[in-house]
Every structure is written in structure tokens, then in C-alpha cells.
Coordinates of C-alpha atoms and ligand atoms in Angstrom, one line a residue:
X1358 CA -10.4 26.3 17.5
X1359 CA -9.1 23.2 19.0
X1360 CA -5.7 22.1 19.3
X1361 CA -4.6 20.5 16.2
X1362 CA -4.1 16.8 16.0
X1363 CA -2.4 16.9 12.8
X1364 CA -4.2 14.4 11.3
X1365 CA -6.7 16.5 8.3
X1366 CA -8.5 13.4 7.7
X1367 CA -11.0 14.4 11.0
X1368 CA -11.0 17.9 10.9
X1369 CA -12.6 20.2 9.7
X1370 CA -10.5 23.6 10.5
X1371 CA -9.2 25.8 7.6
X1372 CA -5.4 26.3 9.3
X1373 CA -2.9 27.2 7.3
X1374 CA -1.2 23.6 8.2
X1375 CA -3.9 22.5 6.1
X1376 CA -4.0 24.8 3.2
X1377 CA 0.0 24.4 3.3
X1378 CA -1.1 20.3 2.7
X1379 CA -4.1 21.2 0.6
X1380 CA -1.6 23.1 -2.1
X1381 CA 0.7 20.5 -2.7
X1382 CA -1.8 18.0 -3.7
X1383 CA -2.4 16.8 -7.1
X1384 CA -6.1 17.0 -7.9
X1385 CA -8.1 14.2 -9.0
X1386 CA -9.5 13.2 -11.7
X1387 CA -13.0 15.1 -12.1
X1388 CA -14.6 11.8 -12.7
X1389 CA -13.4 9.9 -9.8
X1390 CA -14.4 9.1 -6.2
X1391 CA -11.9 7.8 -3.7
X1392 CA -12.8 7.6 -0.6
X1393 CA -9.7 6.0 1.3
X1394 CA -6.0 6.2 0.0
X1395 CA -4.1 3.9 2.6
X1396 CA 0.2 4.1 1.3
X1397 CA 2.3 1.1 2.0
X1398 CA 6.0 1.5 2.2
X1399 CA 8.9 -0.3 3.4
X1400 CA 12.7 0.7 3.3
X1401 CA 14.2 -1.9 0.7
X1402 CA 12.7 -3.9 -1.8
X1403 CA 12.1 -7.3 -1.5
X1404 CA 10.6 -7.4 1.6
X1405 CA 7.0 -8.2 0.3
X1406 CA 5.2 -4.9 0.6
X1407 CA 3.3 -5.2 -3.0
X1408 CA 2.8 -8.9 -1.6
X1409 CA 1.3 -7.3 1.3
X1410 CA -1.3 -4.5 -0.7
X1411 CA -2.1 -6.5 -2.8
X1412 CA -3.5 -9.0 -0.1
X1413 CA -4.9 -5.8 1.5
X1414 CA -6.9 -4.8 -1.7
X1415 CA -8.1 -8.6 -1.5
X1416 CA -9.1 -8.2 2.1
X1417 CA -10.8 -5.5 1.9
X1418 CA -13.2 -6.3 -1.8
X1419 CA -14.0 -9.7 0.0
X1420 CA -15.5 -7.2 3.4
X1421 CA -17.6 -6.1 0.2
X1422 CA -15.7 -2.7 -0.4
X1423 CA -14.5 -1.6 -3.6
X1424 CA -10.7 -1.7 -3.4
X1425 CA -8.0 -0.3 -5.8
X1426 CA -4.5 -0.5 -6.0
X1427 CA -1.9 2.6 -7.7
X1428 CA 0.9 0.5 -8.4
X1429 CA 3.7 3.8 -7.6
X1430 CA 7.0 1.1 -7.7
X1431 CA 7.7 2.6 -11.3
X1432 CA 10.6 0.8 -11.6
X1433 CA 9.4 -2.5 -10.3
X1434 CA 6.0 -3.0 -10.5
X1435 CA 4.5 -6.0 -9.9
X1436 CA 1.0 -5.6 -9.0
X1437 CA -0.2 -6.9 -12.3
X1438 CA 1.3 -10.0 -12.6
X1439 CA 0.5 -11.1 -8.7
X1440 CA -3.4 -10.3 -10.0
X1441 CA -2.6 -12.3 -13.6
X1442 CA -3.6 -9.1 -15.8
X1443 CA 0.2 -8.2 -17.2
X1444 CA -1.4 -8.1 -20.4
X1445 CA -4.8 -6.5 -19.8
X1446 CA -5.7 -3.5 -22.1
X1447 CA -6.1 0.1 -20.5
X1448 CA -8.8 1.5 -22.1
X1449 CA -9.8 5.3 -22.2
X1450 CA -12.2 7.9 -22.0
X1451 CA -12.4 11.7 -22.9
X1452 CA -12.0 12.2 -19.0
X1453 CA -8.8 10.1 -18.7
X1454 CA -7.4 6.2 -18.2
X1455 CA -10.0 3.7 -17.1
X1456 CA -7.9 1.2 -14.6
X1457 CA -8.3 -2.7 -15.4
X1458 CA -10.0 -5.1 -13.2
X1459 CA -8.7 -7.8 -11.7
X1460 CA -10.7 -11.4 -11.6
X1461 CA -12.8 -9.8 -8.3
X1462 CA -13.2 -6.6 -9.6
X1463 CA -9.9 -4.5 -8.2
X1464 CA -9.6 -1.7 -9.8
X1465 CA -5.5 -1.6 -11.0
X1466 CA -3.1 1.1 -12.7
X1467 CA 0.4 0.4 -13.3
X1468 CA 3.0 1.4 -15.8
X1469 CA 3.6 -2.3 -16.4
X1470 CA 0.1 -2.1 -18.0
X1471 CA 1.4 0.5 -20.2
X1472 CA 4.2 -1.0 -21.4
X1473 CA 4.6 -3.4 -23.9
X1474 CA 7.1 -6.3 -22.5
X1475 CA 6.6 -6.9 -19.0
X1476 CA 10.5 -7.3 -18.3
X1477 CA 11.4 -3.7 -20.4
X1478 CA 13.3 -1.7 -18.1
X1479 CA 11.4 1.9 -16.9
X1480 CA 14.6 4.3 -17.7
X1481 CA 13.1 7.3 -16.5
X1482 CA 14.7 9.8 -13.8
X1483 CA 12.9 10.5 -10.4
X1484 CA 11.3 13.3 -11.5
X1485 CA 9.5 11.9 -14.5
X1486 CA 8.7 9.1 -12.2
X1487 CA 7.6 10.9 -10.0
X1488 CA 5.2 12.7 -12.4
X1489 CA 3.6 9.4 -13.2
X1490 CA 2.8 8.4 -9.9
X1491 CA 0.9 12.2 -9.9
X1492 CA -1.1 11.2 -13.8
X1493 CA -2.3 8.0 -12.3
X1494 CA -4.1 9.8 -9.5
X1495 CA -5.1 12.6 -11.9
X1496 CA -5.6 10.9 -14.8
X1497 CA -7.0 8.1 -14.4
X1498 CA -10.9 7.5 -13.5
X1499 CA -11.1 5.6 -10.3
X1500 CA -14.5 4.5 -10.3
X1501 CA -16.0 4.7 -6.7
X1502 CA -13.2 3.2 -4.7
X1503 CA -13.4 2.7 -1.0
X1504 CA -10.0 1.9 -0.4
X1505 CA -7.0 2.4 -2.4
X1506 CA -3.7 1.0 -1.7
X1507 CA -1.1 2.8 -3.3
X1508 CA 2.5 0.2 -3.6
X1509 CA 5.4 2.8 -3.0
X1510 CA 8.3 2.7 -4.1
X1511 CA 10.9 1.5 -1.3
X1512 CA 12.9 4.4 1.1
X1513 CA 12.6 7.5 1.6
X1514 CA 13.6 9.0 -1.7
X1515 CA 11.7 11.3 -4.3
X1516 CA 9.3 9.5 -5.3
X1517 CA 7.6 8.6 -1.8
X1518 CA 8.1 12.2 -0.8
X1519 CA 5.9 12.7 -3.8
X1520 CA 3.1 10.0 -3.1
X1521 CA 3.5 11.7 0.8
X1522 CA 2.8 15.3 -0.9
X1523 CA 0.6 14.8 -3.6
X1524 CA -2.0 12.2 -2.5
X1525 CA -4.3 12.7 0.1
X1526 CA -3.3 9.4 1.8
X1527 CA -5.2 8.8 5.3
X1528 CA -2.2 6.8 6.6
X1529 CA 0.5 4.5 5.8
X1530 CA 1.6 0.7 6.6
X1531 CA 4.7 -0.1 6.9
X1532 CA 5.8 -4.1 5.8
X1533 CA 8.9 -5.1 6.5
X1534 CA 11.1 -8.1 7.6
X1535 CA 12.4 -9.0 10.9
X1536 CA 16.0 -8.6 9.8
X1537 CA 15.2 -4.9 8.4
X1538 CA 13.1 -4.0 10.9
X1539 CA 16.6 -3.8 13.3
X1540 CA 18.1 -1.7 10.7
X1541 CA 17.9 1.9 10.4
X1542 CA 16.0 1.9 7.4
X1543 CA 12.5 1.2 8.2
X1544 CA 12.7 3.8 10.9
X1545 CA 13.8 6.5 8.3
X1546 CA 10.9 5.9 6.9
X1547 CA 8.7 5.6 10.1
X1548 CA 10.9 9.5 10.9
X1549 CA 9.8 10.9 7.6
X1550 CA 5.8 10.2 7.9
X1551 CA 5.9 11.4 11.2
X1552 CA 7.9 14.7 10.1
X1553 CA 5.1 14.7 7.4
X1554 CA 2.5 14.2 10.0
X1555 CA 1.3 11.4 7.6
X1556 CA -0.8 8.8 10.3
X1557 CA 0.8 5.0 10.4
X1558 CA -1.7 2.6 11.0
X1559 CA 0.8 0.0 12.2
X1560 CA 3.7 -2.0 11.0
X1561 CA 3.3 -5.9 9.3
X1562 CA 6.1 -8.1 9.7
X1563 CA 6.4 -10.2 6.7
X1564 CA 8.5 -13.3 6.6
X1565 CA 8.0 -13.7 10.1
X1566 CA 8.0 -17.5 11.3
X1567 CA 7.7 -20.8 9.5
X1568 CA 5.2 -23.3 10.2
X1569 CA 6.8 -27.2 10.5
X1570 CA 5.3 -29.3 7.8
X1571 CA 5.3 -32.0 10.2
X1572 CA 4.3 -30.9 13.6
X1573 CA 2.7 -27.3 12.9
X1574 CA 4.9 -25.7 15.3
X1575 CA 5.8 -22.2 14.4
X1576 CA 9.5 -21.2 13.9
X1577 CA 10.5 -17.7 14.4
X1578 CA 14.1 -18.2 12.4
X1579 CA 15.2 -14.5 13.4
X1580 CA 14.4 -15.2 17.3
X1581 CA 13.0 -12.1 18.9
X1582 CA 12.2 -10.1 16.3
X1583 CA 12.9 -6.6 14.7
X1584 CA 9.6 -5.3 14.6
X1585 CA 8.9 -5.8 18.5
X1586 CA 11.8 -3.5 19.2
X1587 CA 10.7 -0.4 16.4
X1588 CA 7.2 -1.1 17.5
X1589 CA 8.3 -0.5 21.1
X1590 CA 10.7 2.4 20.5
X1591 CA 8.2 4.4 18.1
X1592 CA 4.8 3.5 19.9
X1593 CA 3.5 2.0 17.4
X1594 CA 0.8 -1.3 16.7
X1595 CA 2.4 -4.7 15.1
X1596 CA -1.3 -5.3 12.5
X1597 CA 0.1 -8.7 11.4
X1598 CA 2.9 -11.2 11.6
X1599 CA 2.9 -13.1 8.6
X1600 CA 5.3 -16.5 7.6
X1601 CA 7.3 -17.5 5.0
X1602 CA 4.7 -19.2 2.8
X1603 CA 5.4 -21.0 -0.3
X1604 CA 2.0 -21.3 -1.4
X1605 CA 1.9 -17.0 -1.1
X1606 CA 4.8 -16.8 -3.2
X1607 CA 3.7 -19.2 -6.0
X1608 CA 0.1 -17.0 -5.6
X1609 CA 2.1 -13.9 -6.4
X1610 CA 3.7 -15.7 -9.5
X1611 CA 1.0 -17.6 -10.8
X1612 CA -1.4 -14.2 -10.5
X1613 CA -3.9 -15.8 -8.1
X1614 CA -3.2 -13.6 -5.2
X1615 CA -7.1 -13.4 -4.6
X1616 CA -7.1 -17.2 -3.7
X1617 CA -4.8 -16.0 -0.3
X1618 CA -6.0 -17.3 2.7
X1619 CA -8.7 -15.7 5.0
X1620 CA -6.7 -14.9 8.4
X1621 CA -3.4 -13.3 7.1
X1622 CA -5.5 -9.5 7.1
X1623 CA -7.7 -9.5 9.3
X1624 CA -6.6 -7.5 11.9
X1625 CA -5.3 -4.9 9.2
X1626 CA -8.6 -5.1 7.8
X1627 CA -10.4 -4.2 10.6
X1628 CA -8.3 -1.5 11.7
X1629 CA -9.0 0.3 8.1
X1630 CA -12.9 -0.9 8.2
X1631 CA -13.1 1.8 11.1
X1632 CA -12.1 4.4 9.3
X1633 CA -15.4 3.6 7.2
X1634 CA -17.8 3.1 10.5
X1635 CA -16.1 6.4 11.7
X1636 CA -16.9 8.7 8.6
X1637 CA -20.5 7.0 8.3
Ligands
ADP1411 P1 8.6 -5.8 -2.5 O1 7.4 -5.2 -3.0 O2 8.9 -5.4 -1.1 O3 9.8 -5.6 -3.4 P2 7.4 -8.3 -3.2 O4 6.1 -8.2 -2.6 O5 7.5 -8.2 -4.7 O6 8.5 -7.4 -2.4 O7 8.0 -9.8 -2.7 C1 9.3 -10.2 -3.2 C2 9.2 -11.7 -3.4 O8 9.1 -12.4 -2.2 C3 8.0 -12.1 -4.3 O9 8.4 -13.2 -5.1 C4 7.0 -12.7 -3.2 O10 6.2 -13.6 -3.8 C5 7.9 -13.3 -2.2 N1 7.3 -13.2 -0.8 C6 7.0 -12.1 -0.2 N2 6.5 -12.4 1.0 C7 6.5 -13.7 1.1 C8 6.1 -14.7 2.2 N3 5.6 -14.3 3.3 N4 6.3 -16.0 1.9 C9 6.8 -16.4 0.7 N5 7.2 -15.6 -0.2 C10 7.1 -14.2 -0.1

């Protein structure tokens, strides 16, 4: 047998690492096909990680893949309204919950769609959140996804040690901003994938820069920034640097998200396109 990489995703071996992994996991619905489950996390909110899947998800449907999002931020979800579908209906089947579509066909579950005000609180405790986050793997149909993006919740608590134990995620991103990014925070949660021997694909700065109206020049208003240092000290690729936008945050609150510029994932994208050229 060779030496184990840690990463189950490419091999093949039956070791008992694996079968440790394989146990916890929650199974899938029967009906489903997934074939990518990509996390991404940050350590706080606010930093513009559901910003930053759902632009993913967009990336990757407009490369021609079918792309899903599990919106796992029980408490504040906000998938739905950045897509415009707070108040689509979740329809079922005998073999579970069929997810909405967004306007380009993104296949969406989140418990804001299963509520019936948008702005009711979720006042459940971790565990039952933590269950949910487990029925919208295994109960809901997923209808030949490529890549799913699952929003965590922020830090390192139970519910991301959940997603981390129950899905069979190839990899996380990690988004945060360049004043976080020097905190301690974000590399909690950079220690507790690698203890997991989760993969990170990289981290995405968000908030980075601002572009002058007037001349174009860009503006990094946090000087040398956080994620150069983290990236350094942990080894570990910078996929994007994205600015503050206005036009991204009135996207997110006008649910037209999918009209986001071309560039801002493309090097993201392409890093996750190879994990399709390597399995074909
Ligand atoms: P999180 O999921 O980390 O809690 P969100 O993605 O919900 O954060 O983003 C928080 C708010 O910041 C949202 O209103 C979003 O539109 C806004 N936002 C995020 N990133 C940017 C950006 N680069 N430029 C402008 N606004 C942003």
C-alpha cells in the first residue's frame, strides 16, 4: 500500500483512516448524485463568505456544470435572497425534498425556504442545527450536481465540525477579510481542517482594495494585507482578491447575484474545474 496522503478523494485504499471517515458520514439521499461538495468557511460572520459561494455556484453553472448550494448558516441564511427565491416553494417527493432553482438553474436548500417570514429567528440549539445541516444532505434529492458549495456557518463550533464529519466535502475555501485574516480566528479554522485532514483549496480575500471612481487606481485600505501573511505562514494559495464593490452588495440584496461580473472567480474556478479533468 502506499503512503497515505490523507486526502480519500484520490485513493482508493480501504485503511482504517478511511473507514474511521467513511462511518461518520451521513448518507445521501438514494436519489441523488453529487459529484463535488467544495465547504466554504470563514471565522466571523460578515465577512462575505455566502457572498463568495454563491458567486462560486455562478462561476461554475456558467463553465456549464450543474452547481448547487446547501445553505448550512442555519441561523443566518442568506443564500436565497442573494439568488431572489426567499419565497420559492420546496416541493417534495416520496424520496425526499426537491431543492429550488435559481433563475440559471442552481439547485438551492435552505431553512430560510422552509420558513415562513424571512426575518423569523431559527431558535434552535447546535445540535438540532446541526441535524438539519445532516437532512439537507440526506433528505433532499440533489439532482446531478457537479459542484456543491455548502455556506458554513462561521468558526469552528458544532455545527462546522458537523459539515467537516458528515459530508464528504473534497475541500474547503476559506473567505475572509484583510483585517481577520491577522487575527487568530481564520487560522483556527485553517488548524481545525488540517487536524481533520479536510484539503483547503486556498484562501479568498474579500474586501480587499477599492477601485478610484475617478482614476481606476486600486486602493488597498488595510496596506499589506492579512491574507499574505496566513498564506505565507500556513503554505497556502491566495485563489482571489476581491474589492469592496457596491454594485456586489446591491447584487446580493436585490437577488441578482448571477449578473456578477466574469473575472472575480476565475482563478477559483479553475482550480475546482481540475478536480473534474482529474476524475475524467
Ligand atoms: P457572511 O456570509 O460572511 O456573513 P455575507 O456574504 O452575508 O457575509 O456578506 C455580508 C454583507 O457584506 C452583505 O450585505 C454583502 O452584500 C456585503 N459584501 C460582502 N462582500 C462585499 C464586497 N466585496 N463588496 C461590497 N459588499 C460586500
Amino acid at each position: 500500500m502506499s503512503e497515505c496522503t490523507h486526502d480519500c478523494s484520490t485513493c482508493q485504499s480501504k485503511c482504517s483512516d478511511r473507514e474511521e471517515k467513511e462511518s461518520l458520514l451521513a448518507p445521501p439521499n438514494s436519489e441523488s448524485r453529487v459529484k463535488h461538495v467544495i465547504g466554504v468557511v470563514s471565522g466571523k460572520g460578515g465577512v462575505g463568505k455566502s457572498m463568495v459561494a454563491s458567486m462560486l455556484a455562478v462561476a461554475m453553472q456558467r463553465r456549464g456544470y450543474q452547481a448547487a448550494i446547501l445553505d448550512a448558516d442555519i441561523t443566518g441564511p442568506s443564500i436565497p435572497r442573494s439568488f431572489g427565491i426567499s419565497d420559492a416553494e420546496v416541493s417534495g417527493t416520496e424520496a425526499g425534498m426537491i431543492p429550488p432553482k435559481s433563475k440559471t438553474g442552481i439547485e438551492i436548500m435552505s431553512v430560510n425556504l422552509l420558513i415562513d417570514e424571512e426575518a423569523k429567528p431559527v431558535v434552535w440549539r447546535g445540535p438540532v442545527i446541526a441535524g438539519v445541516v445532516k437532512q439537507f444532505w440526506s433528505d433532499v434529492v440533489w439532482n446531478d450536481v457537479d459542484y456543491m458549495f455548502v455556506d458554513m456557518p462561521p468558526g469552528t463550533g458544532d455545527v462546522p465540525l458537523t459539515v467537516f464529519q458528515s459530508l464528504p466535502l473534497d475541500g474547503i475555501i476559506i473567505v475572509g477579510t484583510p483585517q481577520e485574516l491577522v487575527s487568530m480566528i481564520v487560522e483556527k479554522a485553517v488548524n481545525m481542517a488540517k487536524l481533520m485532514n479536510i484539503r483547503i483549496f486556498g484562501m479568498i480575500e474579500n474586501m480587499s482594495y477599492l477601485v478610484c471612481p475617478d482614476c481606476g487606481e486600486r486602493i488597498s485600505i488595510y496596506g499589506e494585507t492579512g491574507m499574505n501573511r496566513l498564506a505565507l505562514s500556513q503554505g497556502l494559495p491566495v485563489l482571489e482578491r476581491l474589492p469592496i464593490d457596491t454594485k456586489l452588495a446591491n447584487m446580493c440584496d436585490t437577488g441578482t447575484i448571477e449578473l456578477m461580473q466574469e473575472e472575480y472567480m476565475q482563478h477559483a474556478a479553475d482550480v475546482l474545474e481540475d478536480l473534474e479533468k482529474q476524475a475524467k
